[in-house]
Amino acid sequence: MTQIQVVEKILSANDRIADENRAMLDAAGVFALNLMASPGAGKTSLIEQTVKHLSNRLRIGVIDGDIATSLDAERAAAAGAVSMQINTGGDCHLDAVMLHSALASFSLNDIDLLIVENVGNLICPANFRLGTHKSVLIASIPEGDDKPYKYPGIYRGVDTLVINKIDLLPYVPFDMENFQRGVEILNPGLLTFPLSCRTAEGLEPWLTWITESCS
Ligand code: MG
Ligand code: ZN
């Protein structure tokens, strides 16, 4: 087989497992998010804020993909979620098989919302469907406004965009118009939530979206 055929075979096997994951989630009535971002954009912070504000209304599970540590899973648990760690053993993304084995040992009937924190990386996580209902990309102000132009694949494939750390806009050169123009070309009309996990500004519409998606 050529290299391309091998890659296509891996991806179609991944898609089959992703469909199984979706069926498991749907059977248990769980709404699931795949959270993707570069390292430091605020995936874990957004999870903490979401759990903190919604755990009185929703039962929330968090599955954390990380290359080696369980620090993020511990933060999610401390915020009040049922959390589990997937150590990818050096892999730079989660795939449907990894999520499948995590789901098998998770009691899905006891949660309403599952947040999957992917490995911090803007490239390959976009290529592996997990079977979650929505994929969410977190961009952040300090990363710069050129990211949609540099990483078009991930911007093109997501359902929702969070722009985190908007409290830093006065201090960091970030051209919001240039950023949003790039996003619009790749993913017209993309649902976008500008917010700050640190100050909680803009958090409410994000929480409302999640709550409505779970009902
Ligand atoms: Mg994290
Ligand atoms: Zn990877």
PDB file of N, CA and C in Angstrom, residues 25 27 36 131 133-134 177 188 193:
ATOM      1  N   LEU A  25     -22.634   7.269  23.669  1.00  0.00           N
ATOM      2  CA  LEU A  25     -22.991   8.541  24.310  1.00  0.00           C
ATOM      3  C   LEU A  25     -24.486   8.794  24.165  1.00  0.00           C
ATOM      4  N   ALA A  27     -26.877   6.623  23.638  1.00  0.00           N
ATOM      5  CA  ALA A  27     -27.663   5.660  24.414  1.00  0.00           C
ATOM      6  C   ALA A  27     -27.771   6.088  25.877  1.00  0.00           C
ATOM      7  N   MET A  36     -10.292  21.344  21.807  1.00  0.00           N
ATOM      8  CA  MET A  36      -8.957  21.370  21.196  1.00  0.00           C
ATOM      9  C   MET A  36      -8.372  22.771  21.268  1.00  0.00           C
ATOM     10  N   GLY A 131     -16.144  11.065  18.008  1.00  0.00           N
ATOM     11  CA  GLY A 131     -17.520  10.623  18.209  1.00  0.00           C
ATOM     12  C   GLY A 131     -18.289  11.563  19.130  1.00  0.00           C
ATOM     13  N   HIS A 133     -20.236  15.121  20.120  1.00  0.00           N
ATOM     14  CA  HIS A 133     -21.256  15.833  19.349  1.00  0.00           C
ATOM     15  C   HIS A 133     -20.735  17.116  18.736  1.00  0.00           C
ATOM     16  N   LYS A 134     -19.907  17.830  19.481  1.00  0.00           N
ATOM     17  CA  LYS A 134     -19.380  19.096  18.972  1.00  0.00           C
ATOM     18  C   LYS A 134     -17.884  19.169  19.225  1.00  0.00           C
ATOM     19  N   GLU A 177     -10.159  42.038  13.973  1.00  0.00           N
ATOM     20  CA  GLU A 177     -10.769  42.003  12.624  1.00  0.00           C
ATOM     21  C   GLU A 177     -10.007  41.050  11.705  1.00  0.00           C
ATOM     22  N   PRO A 188     -17.417  29.829   7.619  1.00  0.00           N
ATOM     23  CA  PRO A 188     -18.374  30.943   7.648  1.00  0.00           C
ATOM     24  C   PRO A 188     -19.452  30.772   8.718  1.00  0.00           C
ATOM     25  N   PHE A 193     -17.520  32.360  20.878  1.00  0.00           N
ATOM     26  CA  PHE A 193     -17.694  32.932  22.217  1.00  0.00           C
ATOM     27  C   PHE A 193     -16.408  33.606  22.666  1.00  0.00           C
TER      28      PHE A 193
END
